[in-house]
Amino acid sequence: MPKITREDIQIITKHSNWPENSVAKALKNHVYTGKKAWHRFISLFLLVLGVSFTVLGIIFFFAYNWDKLHKFIKIGILEGLVIIGVLGVLVAQRKPLIQRIILTATTMLVGVLYAVFGQVYQTGANAYDFFLGWTLFVTVWAIVSNFPPLWVIYIALVNITVVLYAEQVANDWSEMYVFALLFTINVLFLVLFLWLPKFLPLKVSPVWFTNVLALTAIAFSTIGIIKGIGRGQDVFFNVLLIMTPVVYGLGIWYGLVMKRGFYLAIVPFSIIIIISAFLLNESDDAGMLLTIGVFIVTAVTFLIRFLNQIQKKWAS
Amino acid sequence: MGELENNMRLLQKIRSEENDDFKVDEDAVFTEYQKRRDNKANLAIKILSIFGGLLSSLGFLGFLMILGIYNSTTGMFVVGLGFIIGAIMMTNRFEKLIIDTFGVSCYILGFSLFVVALFSFDFREDDVLLMVIVLALITLFLVKNYVLSFISMLTVGVCFILLIISNDVYEVIHVYTVLYAVGLTFFVLEEGSLMAFAPRMLQLYDPLRIGFIFSFLFGLLALGKEGLIPVYNGTLWISSLVIILLTLYMIRSVLLDFGETQKKGNIGFFF
């Protein structure tokens, strides 16, 4: 017999005289988390909480005592912590998850180290230099650990570096170029994480991680196209306009083949938003606003209907 | 057919565990299963409904504003209430997934017009917020739709926070946070009792639970984000104390469920 779910218990309770203590017992036996899962959750949760508070404590320690510390002590403490972190990773050989969590914390400490270094020596470097240095020096750790939360930090650093470089150094880069570049970078990462495990002996990335990457990529393409509409000719806007349908098409194909409803939801929703922005650019009078409202309701309704039908098809 | 057999086996299993007084309306159960299967909405669909409804209501609101509905306070009030009632009736009558987006759009649009109309009638800010809370609570108990129930819950929470800000009684945010923490704890721990007590309200359980969580998070955000609500730093710990006690109580409940028995009153339990 398949697992009893909360929905089963709700439906039967609604149409029966099932007593309160029996309902509670059914929930406890079939729905609520068991002892083993609680144990795992608590050990992981407390570990992550402990590591996070330690890193934050270190950051605030430096912030609060900045004036009173000698520069050798400031940099020495941080370098010492980075070394202790790496030694901790080497020591915890039998516990891969703890190794990865310590490495992620050490990655954050590398950032703090470079921030402190920049403050102490007042190098006059742009903010992007800080993020670029941080990104480069944790690349090997990100690749070796292959730990999704660390990859999230790494990819965020890459994106921030690109944005700050465009703002502070590459003043000749158009806004469209930056959006096209960010879209490309995130799509490349997404493709790598989806496809590399098929060819190399790598662990398959968790669904939440690839979904976050896909959402980030789509956000850049959507915002980029919306900003580009009506702004005049920019060759990189045309590049984005060509790349986006291709990537979206691949996303829909992937969603259908791998039965991932997430891609079938976010790609069409992005298209709906882009078309609405296009319509708004054409005119912002009452008739057009009504048209946009009706278009969004109709399009989202059809999208939901399609997703519902495809879900049922996959379930059967 | 496979799912029907599973449902029947489940009912038989429960019958075997209960005494002869256990009565179940099998036809109603199978109809409910069928209805839920036809309208199964995963998280992506629910989020699409909310955002789609929000975006389209902005478009409709813009349309109405350009047409000059803003010039007629009574018009806004009537149209706003009409949209709210229409949204409730439509979602209750059809109970179809595809109606959700339109229902959410009408609901948000109706509420927006209703609030603007109340301000135009020169009601005080507090009176408007109280009326919105009452309307949201009434909607919550009338509507059978997940998304509308969730939006109503959020509306109530946000209005309470706005009431605190508008009256400059910033320390009351602790009461807000504590009440929502207690409410959420009760909801989670007494799920069985709530299900058995009000089976007709079961469709509210999931949106109420997630609404409680979000409203509680809003309270924590108001306390934690500096400058959002100017709470005196010396009293920041007050709501934390209650939340710690609630957490300890929940830990005790979980451990007791796993048969970790202790002498009554032994607080060494928590160490």
PDB file of N, CA, C and O in Angstrom, chain B residues 202-245:
ATOM      1  N   LEU B 202     -11.154  22.226   6.677  1.00  0.00           N
ATOM      2  CA  LEU B 202      -9.853  21.616   6.406  1.00  0.00           C
ATOM      3  C   LEU B 202      -9.117  22.273   5.249  1.00  0.00           C
ATOM      4  O   LEU B 202      -7.894  22.281   5.227  1.00  0.00           O
ATOM      5  N   GLN B 203      -9.882  22.808   4.287  1.00  0.00           N
ATOM      6  CA  GLN B 203      -9.199  23.429   3.147  1.00  0.00           C
ATOM      7  C   GLN B 203      -8.426  24.664   3.580  1.00  0.00           C
ATOM      8  O   GLN B 203      -7.583  25.157   2.860  1.00  0.00           O
ATOM      9  N   LEU B 204      -8.725  25.194   4.784  1.00  0.00           N
ATOM     10  CA  LEU B 204      -8.016  26.377   5.283  1.00  0.00           C
ATOM     11  C   LEU B 204      -6.699  26.007   5.964  1.00  0.00           C
ATOM     12  O   LEU B 204      -5.866  26.881   6.185  1.00  0.00           O
ATOM     13  N   TYR B 205      -6.535  24.739   6.340  1.00  0.00           N
ATOM     14  CA  TYR B 205      -5.396  24.384   7.189  1.00  0.00           C
ATOM     15  C   TYR B 205      -4.055  24.748   6.549  1.00  0.00           C
ATOM     16  O   TYR B 205      -3.234  25.424   7.163  1.00  0.00           O
ATOM     17  N   ASP B 206      -3.831  24.300   5.292  1.00  0.00           N
ATOM     18  CA  ASP B 206      -2.531  24.543   4.657  1.00  0.00           C
ATOM     19  C   ASP B 206      -2.264  26.031   4.415  1.00  0.00           C
ATOM     20  O   ASP B 206      -1.198  26.519   4.777  1.00  0.00           O
ATOM     21  N   PRO B 207      -3.219  26.795   3.827  1.00  0.00           N
ATOM     22  CA  PRO B 207      -2.926  28.224   3.637  1.00  0.00           C
ATOM     23  C   PRO B 207      -2.781  28.980   4.953  1.00  0.00           C
ATOM     24  O   PRO B 207      -1.970  29.891   5.046  1.00  0.00           O
ATOM     25  N   LEU B 208      -3.545  28.571   5.987  1.00  0.00           N
ATOM     26  CA  LEU B 208      -3.406  29.233   7.287  1.00  0.00           C
ATOM     27  C   LEU B 208      -2.025  28.984   7.872  1.00  0.00           C
ATOM     28  O   LEU B 208      -1.390  29.888   8.413  1.00  0.00           O
ATOM     29  N   ARG B 209      -1.557  27.746   7.755  1.00  0.00           N
ATOM     30  CA  ARG B 209      -0.245  27.407   8.317  1.00  0.00           C
ATOM     31  C   ARG B 209       0.862  28.201   7.641  1.00  0.00           C
ATOM     32  O   ARG B 209       1.693  28.815   8.290  1.00  0.00           O
ATOM     33  N   ILE B 210       0.843  28.232   6.286  1.00  0.00           N
ATOM     34  CA  ILE B 210       1.891  28.956   5.575  1.00  0.00           C
ATOM     35  C   ILE B 210       1.717  30.465   5.766  1.00  0.00           C
ATOM     36  O   ILE B 210       2.692  31.222   5.837  1.00  0.00           O
ATOM     37  N   GLY B 211       0.452  30.916   5.918  1.00  0.00           N
ATOM     38  CA  GLY B 211       0.197  32.329   6.197  1.00  0.00           C
ATOM     39  C   GLY B 211       0.744  32.730   7.558  1.00  0.00           C
ATOM     40  O   GLY B 211       1.332  33.800   7.718  1.00  0.00           O
ATOM     41  N   PHE B 212       0.577  31.848   8.555  1.00  0.00           N
ATOM     42  CA  PHE B 212       1.130  32.092   9.893  1.00  0.00           C
ATOM     43  C   PHE B 212       2.655  32.226   9.809  1.00  0.00           C
ATOM     44  O   PHE B 212       3.248  33.109  10.435  1.00  0.00           O
ATOM     45  N   ILE B 213       3.270  31.307   9.028  1.00  0.00           N
ATOM     46  CA  ILE B 213       4.737  31.315   8.931  1.00  0.00           C
ATOM     47  C   ILE B 213       5.226  32.633   8.336  1.00  0.00           C
ATOM     48  O   ILE B 213       6.130  33.285   8.869  1.00  0.00           O
ATOM     49  N   PHE B 214       4.608  33.044   7.216  1.00  0.00           N
ATOM     50  CA  PHE B 214       5.031  34.291   6.575  1.00  0.00           C
ATOM     51  C   PHE B 214       4.775  35.507   7.464  1.00  0.00           C
ATOM     52  O   PHE B 214       5.604  36.414   7.559  1.00  0.00           O
ATOM     53  N   SER B 215       3.611  35.543   8.117  1.00  0.00           N
ATOM     54  CA  SER B 215       3.287  36.681   8.993  1.00  0.00           C
ATOM     55  C   SER B 215       4.264  36.735  10.165  1.00  0.00           C
ATOM     56  O   SER B 215       4.695  37.821  10.569  1.00  0.00           O
ATOM     57  N   PHE B 216       4.622  35.569  10.697  1.00  0.00           N
ATOM     58  CA  PHE B 216       5.606  35.505  11.785  1.00  0.00           C
ATOM     59  C   PHE B 216       6.961  36.020  11.303  1.00  0.00           C
ATOM     60  O   PHE B 216       7.622  36.803  11.991  1.00  0.00           O
ATOM     61  N   LEU B 217       7.334  35.616  10.064  1.00  0.00           N
ATOM     62  CA  LEU B 217       8.608  36.084   9.500  1.00  0.00           C
ATOM     63  C   LEU B 217       8.596  37.596   9.302  1.00  0.00           C
ATOM     64  O   LEU B 217       9.614  38.263   9.500  1.00  0.00           O
ATOM     65  N   PHE B 218       7.441  38.164   8.906  1.00  0.00           N
ATOM     66  CA  PHE B 218       7.344  39.620   8.756  1.00  0.00           C
ATOM     67  C   PHE B 218       7.622  40.306  10.089  1.00  0.00           C
ATOM     68  O   PHE B 218       8.282  41.335  10.149  1.00  0.00           O
ATOM     69  N   GLY B 219       7.080  39.717  11.162  1.00  0.00           N
ATOM     70  CA  GLY B 219       7.314  40.280  12.489  1.00  0.00           C
ATOM     71  C   GLY B 219       8.787  40.241  12.865  1.00  0.00           C
ATOM     72  O   GLY B 219       9.340  41.206  13.398  1.00  0.00           O
ATOM     73  N   LEU B 220       9.447  39.102  12.551  1.00  0.00           N
ATOM     74  CA  LEU B 220      10.879  38.979  12.854  1.00  0.00           C
ATOM     75  C   LEU B 220      11.692  39.961  12.018  1.00  0.00           C
ATOM     76  O   LEU B 220      12.666  40.540  12.490  1.00  0.00           O
ATOM     77  N   LEU B 221      11.259  40.140  10.767  1.00  0.00           N
ATOM     78  CA  LEU B 221      11.948  41.092   9.878  1.00  0.00           C
ATOM     79  C   LEU B 221      11.819  42.512  10.435  1.00  0.00           C
ATOM     80  O   LEU B 221      12.781  43.278  10.450  1.00  0.00           O
ATOM     81  N   ALA B 222      10.622  42.845  10.916  1.00  0.00           N
ATOM     82  CA  ALA B 222      10.389  44.177  11.480  1.00  0.00           C
ATOM     83  C   ALA B 222      11.280  44.399  12.697  1.00  0.00           C
ATOM     84  O   ALA B 222      11.801  45.490  12.913  1.00  0.00           O
ATOM     85  N   LEU B 223      11.471  43.336  13.495  1.00  0.00           N
ATOM     86  CA  LEU B 223      12.326  43.457  14.682  1.00  0.00           C
ATOM     87  C   LEU B 223      13.798  43.475  14.320  1.00  0.00           C
ATOM     88  O   LEU B 223      14.590  44.182  14.917  1.00  0.00           O
ATOM     89  N   GLY B 224      14.167  42.650  13.327  1.00  0.00           N
ATOM     90  CA  GLY B 224      15.587  42.461  13.031  1.00  0.00           C
ATOM     91  C   GLY B 224      16.194  43.519  12.138  1.00  0.00           C
ATOM     92  O   GLY B 224      17.372  43.839  12.273  1.00  0.00           O
ATOM     93  N   LYS B 225      15.398  44.071  11.239  1.00  0.00           N
ATOM     94  CA  LYS B 225      15.954  45.030  10.266  1.00  0.00           C
ATOM     95  C   LYS B 225      15.992  46.409  10.904  1.00  0.00           C
ATOM     96  O   LYS B 225      14.949  46.996  11.218  1.00  0.00           O
ATOM     97  N   GLU B 226      17.190  46.917  11.046  1.00  0.00           N
ATOM     98  CA  GLU B 226      17.324  48.196  11.739  1.00  0.00           C
ATOM     99  C   GLU B 226      16.664  49.313  10.928  1.00  0.00           C
ATOM    100  O   GLU B 226      16.838  49.397   9.721  1.00  0.00           O
ATOM    101  N   GLY B 227      15.897  50.133  11.613  1.00  0.00           N
ATOM    102  CA  GLY B 227      15.273  51.269  10.947  1.00  0.00           C
ATOM    103  C   GLY B 227      13.870  51.002  10.452  1.00  0.00           C
ATOM    104  O   GLY B 227      13.118  51.928  10.173  1.00  0.00           O
ATOM    105  N   LEU B 228      13.501  49.716  10.350  1.00  0.00           N
ATOM    106  CA  LEU B 228      12.151  49.394   9.849  1.00  0.00           C
ATOM    107  C   LEU B 228      11.117  49.781  10.905  1.00  0.00           C
ATOM    108  O   LEU B 228      10.149  50.475  10.626  1.00  0.00           O
ATOM    109  N   ILE B 229      11.332  49.300  12.115  1.00  0.00           N
ATOM    110  CA  ILE B 229      10.485  49.708  13.246  1.00  0.00           C
ATOM    111  C   ILE B 229      11.443  50.111  14.370  1.00  0.00           C
ATOM    112  O   ILE B 229      12.251  49.299  14.810  1.00  0.00           O
ATOM    113  N   PRO B 230      11.387  51.368  14.824  1.00  0.00           N
ATOM    114  CA  PRO B 230      12.346  51.831  15.838  1.00  0.00           C
ATOM    115  C   PRO B 230      12.052  51.281  17.231  1.00  0.00           C
ATOM    116  O   PRO B 230      11.500  51.961  18.082  1.00  0.00           O
ATOM    117  N   VAL B 231      12.434  50.011  17.433  1.00  0.00           N
ATOM    118  CA  VAL B 231      12.229  49.377  18.735  1.00  0.00           C
ATOM    119  C   VAL B 231      13.422  49.712  19.629  1.00  0.00           C
ATOM    120  O   VAL B 231      14.551  49.757  19.162  1.00  0.00           O
ATOM    121  N   TYR B 232      13.144  49.933  20.897  1.00  0.00           N
ATOM    122  CA  TYR B 232      14.200  50.232  21.858  1.00  0.00           C
ATOM    123  C   TYR B 232      15.109  49.004  21.993  1.00  0.00           C
ATOM    124  O   TYR B 232      14.645  47.894  22.219  1.00  0.00           O
ATOM    125  N   ASN B 233      16.429  49.205  21.821  1.00  0.00           N
ATOM    126  CA  ASN B 233      17.386  48.082  21.816  1.00  0.00           C
ATOM    127  C   ASN B 233      17.350  47.257  23.099  1.00  0.00           C
ATOM    128  O   ASN B 233      17.605  46.062  23.089  1.00  0.00           O
ATOM    129  N   GLY B 234      17.028  47.923  24.209  1.00  0.00           N
ATOM    130  CA  GLY B 234      17.027  47.221  25.497  1.00  0.00           C
ATOM    131  C   GLY B 234      15.915  46.191  25.629  1.00  0.00           C
ATOM    132  O   GLY B 234      15.958  45.342  26.519  1.00  0.00           O
ATOM    133  N   THR B 235      14.903  46.268  24.755  1.00  0.00           N
ATOM    134  CA  THR B 235      13.772  45.330  24.882  1.00  0.00           C
ATOM    135  C   THR B 235      13.714  44.334  23.728  1.00  0.00           C
ATOM    136  O   THR B 235      12.748  43.599  23.590  1.00  0.00           O
ATOM    137  N   LEU B 236      14.769  44.301  22.916  1.00  0.00           N
ATOM    138  CA  LEU B 236      14.758  43.417  21.745  1.00  0.00           C
ATOM    139  C   LEU B 236      14.622  41.944  22.108  1.00  0.00           C
ATOM    140  O   LEU B 236      14.135  41.147  21.330  1.00  0.00           O
ATOM    141  N   TRP B 237      15.063  41.600  23.340  1.00  0.00           N
ATOM    142  CA  TRP B 237      15.115  40.197  23.745  1.00  0.00           C
ATOM    143  C   TRP B 237      13.752  39.634  24.170  1.00  0.00           C
ATOM    144  O   TRP B 237      13.599  38.429  24.339  1.00  0.00           O
ATOM    145  N   ILE B 238      12.764  40.511  24.390  1.00  0.00           N
ATOM    146  CA  ILE B 238      11.501  40.086  25.007  1.00  0.00           C
ATOM    147  C   ILE B 238      10.827  38.968  24.218  1.00  0.00           C
ATOM    148  O   ILE B 238      10.516  37.901  24.771  1.00  0.00           O
ATOM    149  N   SER B 239      10.615  39.205  22.920  1.00  0.00           N
ATOM    150  CA  SER B 239       9.921  38.167  22.149  1.00  0.00           C
ATOM    151  C   SER B 239      10.805  36.930  21.985  1.00  0.00           C
ATOM    152  O   SER B 239      10.280  35.816  21.904  1.00  0.00           O
ATOM    153  N   SER B 240      12.131  37.122  21.979  1.00  0.00           N
ATOM    154  CA  SER B 240      13.038  35.966  21.863  1.00  0.00           C
ATOM    155  C   SER B 240      12.847  35.007  23.024  1.00  0.00           C
ATOM    156  O   SER B 240      12.902  33.789  22.862  1.00  0.00           O
ATOM    157  N   LEU B 241      12.615  35.562  24.225  1.00  0.00           N
ATOM    158  CA  LEU B 241      12.440  34.735  25.423  1.00  0.00           C
ATOM    159  C   LEU B 241      11.257  33.786  25.245  1.00  0.00           C
ATOM    160  O   LEU B 241      11.351  32.582  25.504  1.00  0.00           O
ATOM    161  N   VAL B 242      10.153  34.344  24.766  1.00  0.00           N
ATOM    162  CA  VAL B 242       8.956  33.514  24.567  1.00  0.00           C
ATOM    163  C   VAL B 242       9.213  32.485  23.466  1.00  0.00           C
ATOM    164  O   VAL B 242       8.812  31.323  23.589  1.00  0.00           O
ATOM    165  N   ILE B 243       9.888  32.908  22.385  1.00  0.00           N
ATOM    166  CA  ILE B 243      10.161  31.975  21.281  1.00  0.00           C
ATOM    167  C   ILE B 243      11.065  30.838  21.758  1.00  0.00           C
ATOM    168  O   ILE B 243      10.875  29.680  21.380  1.00  0.00           O
ATOM    169  N   ILE B 244      12.031  31.157  22.638  1.00  0.00           N
ATOM    170  CA  ILE B 244      12.908  30.111  23.189  1.00  0.00           C
ATOM    171  C   ILE B 244      12.078  29.123  23.996  1.00  0.00           C
ATOM    172  O   ILE B 244      12.225  27.899  23.861  1.00  0.00           O
ATOM    173  N   LEU B 245      11.172  29.637  24.829  1.00  0.00           N
ATOM    174  CA  LEU B 245      10.321  28.748  25.647  1.00  0.00           C
ATOM    175  C   LEU B 245       9.444  27.873  24.752  1.00  0.00           C
ATOM    176  O   LEU B 245       9.267  26.676  25.021  1.00  0.00           O
TER     177      LEU B 245
END
